[in-house]
PDB file of C-alpha atoms in Angstrom:
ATOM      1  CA  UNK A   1     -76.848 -11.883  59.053  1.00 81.00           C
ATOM      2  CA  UNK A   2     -76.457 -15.773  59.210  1.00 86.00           C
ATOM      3  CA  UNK A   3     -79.092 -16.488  56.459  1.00 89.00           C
ATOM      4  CA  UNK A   4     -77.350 -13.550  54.115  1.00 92.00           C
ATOM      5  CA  UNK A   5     -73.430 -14.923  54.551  1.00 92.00           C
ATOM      6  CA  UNK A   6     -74.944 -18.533  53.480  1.00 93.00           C
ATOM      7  CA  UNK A   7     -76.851 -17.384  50.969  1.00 93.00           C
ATOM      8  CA  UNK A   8     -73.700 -15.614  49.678  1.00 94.00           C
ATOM      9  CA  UNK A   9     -71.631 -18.503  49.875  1.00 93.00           C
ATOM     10  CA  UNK A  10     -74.029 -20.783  48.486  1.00 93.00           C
ATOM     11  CA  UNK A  11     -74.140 -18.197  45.643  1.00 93.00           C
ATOM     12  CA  UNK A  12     -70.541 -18.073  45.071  1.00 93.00           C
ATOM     13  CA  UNK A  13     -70.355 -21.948  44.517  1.00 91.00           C
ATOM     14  CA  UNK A  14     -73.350 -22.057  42.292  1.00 90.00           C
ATOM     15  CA  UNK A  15     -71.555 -19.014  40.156  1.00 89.00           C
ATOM     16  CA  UNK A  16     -67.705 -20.508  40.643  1.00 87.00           C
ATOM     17  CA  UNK A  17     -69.445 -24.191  39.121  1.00 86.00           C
ATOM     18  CA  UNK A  18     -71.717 -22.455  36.595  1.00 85.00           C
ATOM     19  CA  UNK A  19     -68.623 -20.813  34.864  1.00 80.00           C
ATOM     20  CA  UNK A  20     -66.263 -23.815  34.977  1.00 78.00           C
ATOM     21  CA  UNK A  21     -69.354 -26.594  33.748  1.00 77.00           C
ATOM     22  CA  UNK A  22     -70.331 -23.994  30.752  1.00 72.00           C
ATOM     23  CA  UNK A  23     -66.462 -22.266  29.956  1.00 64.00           C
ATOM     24  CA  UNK A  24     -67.367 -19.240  31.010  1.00 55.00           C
ATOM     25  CA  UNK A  25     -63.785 -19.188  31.551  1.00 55.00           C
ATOM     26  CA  UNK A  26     -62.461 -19.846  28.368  1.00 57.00           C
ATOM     27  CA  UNK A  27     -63.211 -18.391  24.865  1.00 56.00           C
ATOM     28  CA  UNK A  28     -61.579 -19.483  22.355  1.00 58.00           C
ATOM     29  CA  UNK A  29     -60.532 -17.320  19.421  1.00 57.00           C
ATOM     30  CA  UNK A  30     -61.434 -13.948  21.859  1.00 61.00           C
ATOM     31  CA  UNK A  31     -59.528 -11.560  23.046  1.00 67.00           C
ATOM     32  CA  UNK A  32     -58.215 -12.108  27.143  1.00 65.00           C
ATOM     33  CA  UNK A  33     -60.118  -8.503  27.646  1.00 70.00           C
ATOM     34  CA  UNK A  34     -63.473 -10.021  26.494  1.00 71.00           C
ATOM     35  CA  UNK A  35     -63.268 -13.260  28.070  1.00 69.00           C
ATOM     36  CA  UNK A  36     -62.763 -11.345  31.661  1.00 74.00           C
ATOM     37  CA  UNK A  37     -65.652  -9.104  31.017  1.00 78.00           C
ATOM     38  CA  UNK A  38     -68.488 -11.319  29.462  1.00 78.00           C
ATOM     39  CA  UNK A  39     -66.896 -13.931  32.001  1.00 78.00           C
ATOM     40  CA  UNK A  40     -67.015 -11.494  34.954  1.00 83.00           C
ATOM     41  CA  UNK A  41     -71.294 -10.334  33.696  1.00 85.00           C
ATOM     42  CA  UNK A  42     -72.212 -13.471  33.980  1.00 84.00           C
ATOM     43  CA  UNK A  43     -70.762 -14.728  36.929  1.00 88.00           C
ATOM     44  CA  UNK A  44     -72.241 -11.540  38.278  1.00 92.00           C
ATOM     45  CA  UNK A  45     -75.446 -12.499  37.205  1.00 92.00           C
ATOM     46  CA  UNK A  46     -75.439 -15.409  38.091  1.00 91.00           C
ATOM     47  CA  UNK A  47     -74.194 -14.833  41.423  1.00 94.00           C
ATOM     48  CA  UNK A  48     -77.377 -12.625  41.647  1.00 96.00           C
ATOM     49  CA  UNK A  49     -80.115 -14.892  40.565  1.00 94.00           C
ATOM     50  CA  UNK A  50     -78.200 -18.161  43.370  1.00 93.00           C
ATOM     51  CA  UNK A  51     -78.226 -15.429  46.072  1.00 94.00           C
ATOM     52  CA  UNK A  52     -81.989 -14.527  45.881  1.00 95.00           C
ATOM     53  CA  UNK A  53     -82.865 -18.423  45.874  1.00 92.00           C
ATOM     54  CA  UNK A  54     -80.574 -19.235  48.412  1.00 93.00           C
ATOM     55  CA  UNK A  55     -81.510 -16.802  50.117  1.00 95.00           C
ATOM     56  CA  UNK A  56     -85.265 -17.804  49.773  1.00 94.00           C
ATOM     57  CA  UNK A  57     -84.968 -21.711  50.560  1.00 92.00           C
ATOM     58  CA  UNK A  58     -82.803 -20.503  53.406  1.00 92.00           C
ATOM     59  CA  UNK A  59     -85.552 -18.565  55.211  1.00 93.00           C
ATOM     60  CA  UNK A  60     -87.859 -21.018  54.026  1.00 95.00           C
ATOM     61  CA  UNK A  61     -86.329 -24.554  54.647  1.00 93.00           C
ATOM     62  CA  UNK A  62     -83.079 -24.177  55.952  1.00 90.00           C
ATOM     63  CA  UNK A  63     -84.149 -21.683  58.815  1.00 89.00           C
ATOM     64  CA  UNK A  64     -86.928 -24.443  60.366  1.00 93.00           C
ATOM     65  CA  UNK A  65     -84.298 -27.159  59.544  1.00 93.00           C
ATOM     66  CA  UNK A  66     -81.604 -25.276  61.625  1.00 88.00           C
ATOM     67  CA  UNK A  67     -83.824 -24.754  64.563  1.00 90.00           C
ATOM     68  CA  UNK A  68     -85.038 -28.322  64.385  1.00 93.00           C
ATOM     69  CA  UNK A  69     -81.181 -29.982  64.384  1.00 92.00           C
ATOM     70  CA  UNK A  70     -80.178 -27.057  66.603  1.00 89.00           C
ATOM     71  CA  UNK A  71     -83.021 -28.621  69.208  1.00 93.00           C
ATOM     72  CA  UNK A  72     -81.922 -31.603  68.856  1.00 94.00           C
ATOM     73  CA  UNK A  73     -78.129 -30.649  69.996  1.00 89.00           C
ATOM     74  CA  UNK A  74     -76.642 -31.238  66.655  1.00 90.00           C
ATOM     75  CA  UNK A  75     -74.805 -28.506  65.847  1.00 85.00           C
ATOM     76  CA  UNK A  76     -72.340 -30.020  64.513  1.00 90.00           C
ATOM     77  CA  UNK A  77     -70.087 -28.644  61.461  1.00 90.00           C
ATOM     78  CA  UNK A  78     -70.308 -31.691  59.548  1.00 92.00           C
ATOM     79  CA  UNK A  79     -74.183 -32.156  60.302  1.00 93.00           C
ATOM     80  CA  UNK A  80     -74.761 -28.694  58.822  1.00 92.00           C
ATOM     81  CA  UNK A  81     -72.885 -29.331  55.826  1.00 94.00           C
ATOM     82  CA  UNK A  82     -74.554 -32.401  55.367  1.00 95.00           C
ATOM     83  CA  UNK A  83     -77.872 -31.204  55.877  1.00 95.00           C
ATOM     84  CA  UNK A  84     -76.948 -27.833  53.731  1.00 93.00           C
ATOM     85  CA  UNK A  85     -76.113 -30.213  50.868  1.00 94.00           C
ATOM     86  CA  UNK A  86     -78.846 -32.570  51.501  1.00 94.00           C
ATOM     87  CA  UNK A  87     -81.516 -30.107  51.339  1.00 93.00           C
ATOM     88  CA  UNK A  88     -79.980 -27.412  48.683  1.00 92.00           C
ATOM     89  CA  UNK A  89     -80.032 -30.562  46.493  1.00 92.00           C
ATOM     90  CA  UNK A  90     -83.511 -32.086  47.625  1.00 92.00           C
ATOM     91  CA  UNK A  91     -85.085 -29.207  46.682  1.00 90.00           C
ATOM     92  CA  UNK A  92     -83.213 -28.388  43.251  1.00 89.00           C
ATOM     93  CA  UNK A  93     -84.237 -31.706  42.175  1.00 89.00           C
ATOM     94  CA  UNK A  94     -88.043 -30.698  42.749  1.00 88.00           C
ATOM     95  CA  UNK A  95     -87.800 -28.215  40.698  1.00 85.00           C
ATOM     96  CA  UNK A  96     -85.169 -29.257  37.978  1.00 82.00           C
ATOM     97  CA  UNK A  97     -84.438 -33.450  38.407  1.00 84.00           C
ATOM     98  CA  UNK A  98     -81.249 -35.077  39.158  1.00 83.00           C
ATOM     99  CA  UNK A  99     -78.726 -32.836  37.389  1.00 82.00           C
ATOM    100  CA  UNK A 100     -79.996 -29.667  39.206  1.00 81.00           C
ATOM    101  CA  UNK A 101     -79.612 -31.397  42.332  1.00 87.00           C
ATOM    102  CA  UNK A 102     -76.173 -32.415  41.308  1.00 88.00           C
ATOM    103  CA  UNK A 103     -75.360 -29.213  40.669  1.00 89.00           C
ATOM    104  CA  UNK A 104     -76.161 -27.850  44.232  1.00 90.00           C
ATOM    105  CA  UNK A 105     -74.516 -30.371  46.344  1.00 91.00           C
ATOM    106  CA  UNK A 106     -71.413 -28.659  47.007  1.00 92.00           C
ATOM    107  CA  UNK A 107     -73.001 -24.875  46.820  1.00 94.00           C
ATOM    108  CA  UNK A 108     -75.190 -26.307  49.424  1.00 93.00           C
ATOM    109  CA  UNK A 109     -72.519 -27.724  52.108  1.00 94.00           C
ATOM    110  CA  UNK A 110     -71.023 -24.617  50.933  1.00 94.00           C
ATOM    111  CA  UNK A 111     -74.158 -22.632  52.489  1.00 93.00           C
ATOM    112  CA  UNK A 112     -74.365 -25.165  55.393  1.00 92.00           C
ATOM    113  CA  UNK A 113     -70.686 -24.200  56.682  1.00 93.00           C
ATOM    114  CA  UNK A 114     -70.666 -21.260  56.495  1.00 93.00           C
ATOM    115  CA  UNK A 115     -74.574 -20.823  58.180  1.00 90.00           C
ATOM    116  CA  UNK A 116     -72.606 -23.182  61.175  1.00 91.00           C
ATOM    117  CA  UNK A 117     -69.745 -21.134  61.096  1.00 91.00           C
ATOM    118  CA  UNK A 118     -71.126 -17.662  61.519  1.00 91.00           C
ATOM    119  CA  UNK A 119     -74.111 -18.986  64.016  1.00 87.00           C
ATOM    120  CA  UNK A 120     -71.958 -20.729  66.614  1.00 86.00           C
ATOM    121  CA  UNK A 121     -68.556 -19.614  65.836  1.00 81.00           C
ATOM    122  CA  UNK A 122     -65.763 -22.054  67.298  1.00 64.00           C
ATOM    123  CA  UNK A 123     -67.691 -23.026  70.602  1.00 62.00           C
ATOM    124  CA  UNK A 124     -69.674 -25.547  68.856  1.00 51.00           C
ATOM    125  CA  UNK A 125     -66.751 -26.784  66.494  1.00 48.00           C
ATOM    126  CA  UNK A 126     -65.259 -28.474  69.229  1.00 49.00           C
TER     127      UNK A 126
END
């Protein structure tokens, strides 16, 4: 359940950023009906495709991560989002250089939040 609300989250940045960096939102000379609906596919789509690799370098990275920090005692909400930003955009730039790993930063603190949030609640916020 933790690993699928972060994912989610994470998703919902990536999508929210995607359509605001390419103007998904805008279109000029179209009609307001078919900006909402080519606006609302893609987000869906992309919303889709972040939640399946979130979702992936979640159970893959951020799950041993977690349990390492969580070891540790830091369980902090701002060491997950740093460490949920940290590592969304360490491994984005693998795979895609600096701009992808730009791109993730904030999906990625996003995903960390929300992962702290959902795990321990308020008894760890404190």
């Amino acid at each position: 359940m933790v690993l699928l609300a972060a994912a989610a989250t994470g998703a919902t940045g990536c999508s929210l950023q995607f359509m605001l960096t390419t103007g998904g939102l805008t279109g000029a000379g179209a009609s307001l009906g078919t900006v909402l609906w080519f606006g609302a596919v893609v987000f869906v789509i992309t919303w889709l495709v972040a939640a399946i690799g979130f979702f992936i370098g979640l159970l893959f990275i951020g799950l041993p991560a977690w349990a390492g920090l969580d070891k540790l005692g830091w369980m902090s909400p701002g060491v997950a989002v740093a460490s949920g930003a940290a590592l969304a955009a360490f491994v984005a730039g693998l795979f895609g250089g600096l701009p992808s790993a730009a791109f993730l930063l904030l999906p990625g603190a996003a995903a960390g939040w929300t992962l702290h949030r959902v795990a321990y609640g308020r008894k760890a916020a404190a």
